[in-house]
PDB file of C-alpha atoms in Angstrom:
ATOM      1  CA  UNK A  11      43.575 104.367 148.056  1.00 85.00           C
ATOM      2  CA  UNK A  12      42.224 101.380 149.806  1.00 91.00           C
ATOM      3  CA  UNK A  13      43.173  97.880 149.521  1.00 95.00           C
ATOM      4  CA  UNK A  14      40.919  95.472 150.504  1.00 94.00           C
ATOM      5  CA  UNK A  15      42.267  91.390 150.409  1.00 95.00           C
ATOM      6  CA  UNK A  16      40.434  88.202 151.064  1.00 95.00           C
ATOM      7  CA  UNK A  17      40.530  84.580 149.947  1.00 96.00           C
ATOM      8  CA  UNK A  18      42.856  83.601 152.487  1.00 95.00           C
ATOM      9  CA  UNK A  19      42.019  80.469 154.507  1.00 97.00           C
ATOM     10  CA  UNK A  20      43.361  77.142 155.063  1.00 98.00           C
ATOM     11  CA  UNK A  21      43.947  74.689 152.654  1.00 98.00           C
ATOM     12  CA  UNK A  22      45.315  71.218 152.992  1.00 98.00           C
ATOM     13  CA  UNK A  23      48.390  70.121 150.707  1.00 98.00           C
ATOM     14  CA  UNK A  24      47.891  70.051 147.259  1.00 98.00           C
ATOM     15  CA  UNK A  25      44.755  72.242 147.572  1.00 98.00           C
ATOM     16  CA  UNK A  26      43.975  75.511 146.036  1.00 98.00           C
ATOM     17  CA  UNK A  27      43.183  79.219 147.281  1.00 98.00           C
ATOM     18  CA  UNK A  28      42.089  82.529 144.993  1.00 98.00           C
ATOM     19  CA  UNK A  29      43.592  85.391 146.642  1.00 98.00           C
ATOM     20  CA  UNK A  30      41.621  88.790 145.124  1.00 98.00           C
ATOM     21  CA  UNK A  31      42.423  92.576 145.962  1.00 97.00           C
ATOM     22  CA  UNK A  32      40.381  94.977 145.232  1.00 96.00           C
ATOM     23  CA  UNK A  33      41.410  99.032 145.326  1.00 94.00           C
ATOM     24  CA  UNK A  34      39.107 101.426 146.110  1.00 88.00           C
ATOM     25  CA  UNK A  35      38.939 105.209 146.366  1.00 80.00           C
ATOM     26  CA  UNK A  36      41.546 105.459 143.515  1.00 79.00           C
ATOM     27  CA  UNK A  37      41.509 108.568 141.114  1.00 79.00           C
ATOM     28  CA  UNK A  38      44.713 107.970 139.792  1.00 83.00           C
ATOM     29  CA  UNK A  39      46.524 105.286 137.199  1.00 90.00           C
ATOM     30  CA  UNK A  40      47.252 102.020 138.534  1.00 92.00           C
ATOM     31  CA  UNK A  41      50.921 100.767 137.445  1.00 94.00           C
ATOM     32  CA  UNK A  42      50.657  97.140 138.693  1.00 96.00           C
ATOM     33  CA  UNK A  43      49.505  95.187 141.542  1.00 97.00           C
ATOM     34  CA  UNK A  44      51.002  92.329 143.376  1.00 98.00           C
ATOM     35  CA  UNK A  45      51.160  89.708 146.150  1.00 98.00           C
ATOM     36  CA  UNK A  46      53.734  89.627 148.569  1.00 98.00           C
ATOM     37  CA  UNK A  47      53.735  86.920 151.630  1.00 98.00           C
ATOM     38  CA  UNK A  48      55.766  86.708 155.396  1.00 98.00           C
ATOM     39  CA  UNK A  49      56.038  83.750 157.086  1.00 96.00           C
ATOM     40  CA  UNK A  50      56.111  84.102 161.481  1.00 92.00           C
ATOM     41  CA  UNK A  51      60.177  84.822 161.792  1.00 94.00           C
ATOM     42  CA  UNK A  52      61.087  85.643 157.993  1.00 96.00           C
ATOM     43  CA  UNK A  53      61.214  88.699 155.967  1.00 97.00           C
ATOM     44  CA  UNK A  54      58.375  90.019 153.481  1.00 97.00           C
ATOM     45  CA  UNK A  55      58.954  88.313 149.566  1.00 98.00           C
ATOM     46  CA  UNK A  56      57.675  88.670 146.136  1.00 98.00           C
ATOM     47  CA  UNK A  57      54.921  86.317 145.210  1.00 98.00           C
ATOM     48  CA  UNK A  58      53.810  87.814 141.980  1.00 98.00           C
ATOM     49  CA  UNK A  59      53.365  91.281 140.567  1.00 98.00           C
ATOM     50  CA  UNK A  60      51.238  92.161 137.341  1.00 98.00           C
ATOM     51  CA  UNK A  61      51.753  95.229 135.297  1.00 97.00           C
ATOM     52  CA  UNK A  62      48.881  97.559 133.728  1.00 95.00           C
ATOM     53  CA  UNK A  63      49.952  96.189 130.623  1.00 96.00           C
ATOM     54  CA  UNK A  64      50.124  92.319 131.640  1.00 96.00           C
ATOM     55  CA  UNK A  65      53.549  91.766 132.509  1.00 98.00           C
ATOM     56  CA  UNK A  66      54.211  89.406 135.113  1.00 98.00           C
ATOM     57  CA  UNK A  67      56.596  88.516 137.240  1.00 98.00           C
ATOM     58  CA  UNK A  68      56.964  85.466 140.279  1.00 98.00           C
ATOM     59  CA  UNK A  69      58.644  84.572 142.952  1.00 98.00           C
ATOM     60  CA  UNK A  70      61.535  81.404 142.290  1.00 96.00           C
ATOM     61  CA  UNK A  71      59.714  79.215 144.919  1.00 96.00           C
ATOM     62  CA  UNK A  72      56.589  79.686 142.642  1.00 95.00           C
ATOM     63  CA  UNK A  73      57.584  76.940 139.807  1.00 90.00           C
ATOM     64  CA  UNK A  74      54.241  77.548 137.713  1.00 93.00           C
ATOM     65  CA  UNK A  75      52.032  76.639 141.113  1.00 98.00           C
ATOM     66  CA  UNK A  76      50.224  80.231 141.062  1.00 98.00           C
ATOM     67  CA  UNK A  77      48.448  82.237 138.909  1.00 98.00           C
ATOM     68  CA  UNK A  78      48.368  86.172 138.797  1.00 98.00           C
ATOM     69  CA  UNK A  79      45.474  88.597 137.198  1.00 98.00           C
ATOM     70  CA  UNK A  80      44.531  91.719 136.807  1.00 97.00           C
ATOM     71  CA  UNK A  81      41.318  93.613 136.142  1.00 95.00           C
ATOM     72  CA  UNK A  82      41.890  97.456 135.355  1.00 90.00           C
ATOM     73  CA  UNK A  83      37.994  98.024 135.376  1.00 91.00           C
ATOM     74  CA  UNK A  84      37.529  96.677 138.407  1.00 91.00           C
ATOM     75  CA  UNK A  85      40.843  97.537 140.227  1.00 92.00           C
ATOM     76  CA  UNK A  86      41.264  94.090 141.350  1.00 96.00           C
ATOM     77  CA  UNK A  87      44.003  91.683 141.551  1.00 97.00           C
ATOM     78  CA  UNK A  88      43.704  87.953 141.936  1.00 98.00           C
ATOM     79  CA  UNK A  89      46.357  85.134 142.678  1.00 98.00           C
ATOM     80  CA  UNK A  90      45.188  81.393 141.781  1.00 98.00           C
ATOM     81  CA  UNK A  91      47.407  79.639 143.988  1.00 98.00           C
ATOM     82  CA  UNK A  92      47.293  75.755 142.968  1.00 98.00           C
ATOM     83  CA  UNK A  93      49.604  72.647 144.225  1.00 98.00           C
ATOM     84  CA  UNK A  94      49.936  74.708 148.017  1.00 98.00           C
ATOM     85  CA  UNK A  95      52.330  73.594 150.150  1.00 98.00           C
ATOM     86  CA  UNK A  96      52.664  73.509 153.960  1.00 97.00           C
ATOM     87  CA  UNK A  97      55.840  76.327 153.374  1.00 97.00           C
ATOM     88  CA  UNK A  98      53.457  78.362 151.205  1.00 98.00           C
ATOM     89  CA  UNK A  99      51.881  79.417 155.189  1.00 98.00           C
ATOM     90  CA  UNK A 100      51.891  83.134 155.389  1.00 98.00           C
ATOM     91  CA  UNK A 101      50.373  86.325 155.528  1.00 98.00           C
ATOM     92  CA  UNK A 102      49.860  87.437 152.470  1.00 98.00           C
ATOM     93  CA  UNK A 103      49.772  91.181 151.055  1.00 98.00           C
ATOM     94  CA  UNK A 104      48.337  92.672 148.389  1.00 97.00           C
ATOM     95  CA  UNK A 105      50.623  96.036 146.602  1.00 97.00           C
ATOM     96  CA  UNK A 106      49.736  98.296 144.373  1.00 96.00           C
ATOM     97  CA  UNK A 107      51.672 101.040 142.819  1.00 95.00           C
ATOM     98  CA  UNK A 108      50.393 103.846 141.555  1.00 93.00           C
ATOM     99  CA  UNK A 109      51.066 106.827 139.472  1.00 91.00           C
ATOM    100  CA  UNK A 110      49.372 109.730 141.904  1.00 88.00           C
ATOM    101  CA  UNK A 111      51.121 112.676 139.857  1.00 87.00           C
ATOM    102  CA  UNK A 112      52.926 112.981 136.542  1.00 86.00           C
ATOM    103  CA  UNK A 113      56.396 112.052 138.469  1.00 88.00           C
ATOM    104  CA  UNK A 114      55.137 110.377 141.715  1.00 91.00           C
ATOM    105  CA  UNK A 115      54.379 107.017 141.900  1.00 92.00           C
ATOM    106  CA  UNK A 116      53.027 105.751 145.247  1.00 93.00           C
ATOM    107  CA  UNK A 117      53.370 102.341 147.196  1.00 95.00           C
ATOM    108  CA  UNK A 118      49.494 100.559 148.732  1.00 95.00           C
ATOM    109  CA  UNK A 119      49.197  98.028 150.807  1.00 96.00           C
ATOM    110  CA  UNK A 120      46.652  96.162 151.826  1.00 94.00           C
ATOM    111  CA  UNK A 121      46.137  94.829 155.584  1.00 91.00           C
ATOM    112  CA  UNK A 122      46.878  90.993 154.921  1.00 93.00           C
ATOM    113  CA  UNK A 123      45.181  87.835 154.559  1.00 96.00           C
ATOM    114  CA  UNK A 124      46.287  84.550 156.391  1.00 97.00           C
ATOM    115  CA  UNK A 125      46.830  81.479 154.053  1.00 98.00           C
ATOM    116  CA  UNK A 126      47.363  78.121 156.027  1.00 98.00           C
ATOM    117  CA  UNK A 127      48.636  74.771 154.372  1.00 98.00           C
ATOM    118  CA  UNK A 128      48.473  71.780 156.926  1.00 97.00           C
ATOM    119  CA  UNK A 129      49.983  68.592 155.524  1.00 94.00           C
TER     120      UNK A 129
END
């Protein structure tokens, strides 16, 4: 499985980014997909995960700002991120987890994409 990201850029305050992921070479069942981010001198967090079935879940720092989809047919994840600000600056990651076997689920990840909010 391959996880390609992109979107990333740099934004000013109160501007907007679409994050997308896509997975490739995958034969198996995706379970959900998600964003993580890590700041320069802090450790990985949760941005937003989405289930196969449409659950969702954010991050507390999100307050309704972002936006997370998912596209089973395509394999592809997006994040609408709206209202940035400057502490939103990361890397950010895209996950996925899939079921490989009938008991083994397996962790993706995807090689990062830079988001940069000047104020």
């Amino acid at each position: 499985v391959q996880l390609q990201a992109s979107g990333g850029g740099s934004v000013q305050a109160g501007g907007s980014l679409r994050l997308s992921c896509r997975a490739s070479e995958i034969d198996f069942d995706i379970n959900d997909m998600g964003w993580y981010r890590q700041a320069p001198g802090k450790e990985r967090e949760l941005v937003a995960t989405i289930t196969a079935g449409g659950s969702t879940k954010y991050g507390d720092f999100v307050k309704g700002r972002f936006t997370i989809s998912l596209d089973l047919d395509m394999s592809t994840v997006y994040l609408q991120m709206n209202s940035l600000k400057p502490e939103d600056t990361a890397t950010y990651y895209c996950n996925a987890d899939v079921r490989v076997s009938i008991n083994t689920d397996r962790d993706y990840w995807g090689q990062g994409t830079l988001v940069t909010v000047s104020s």
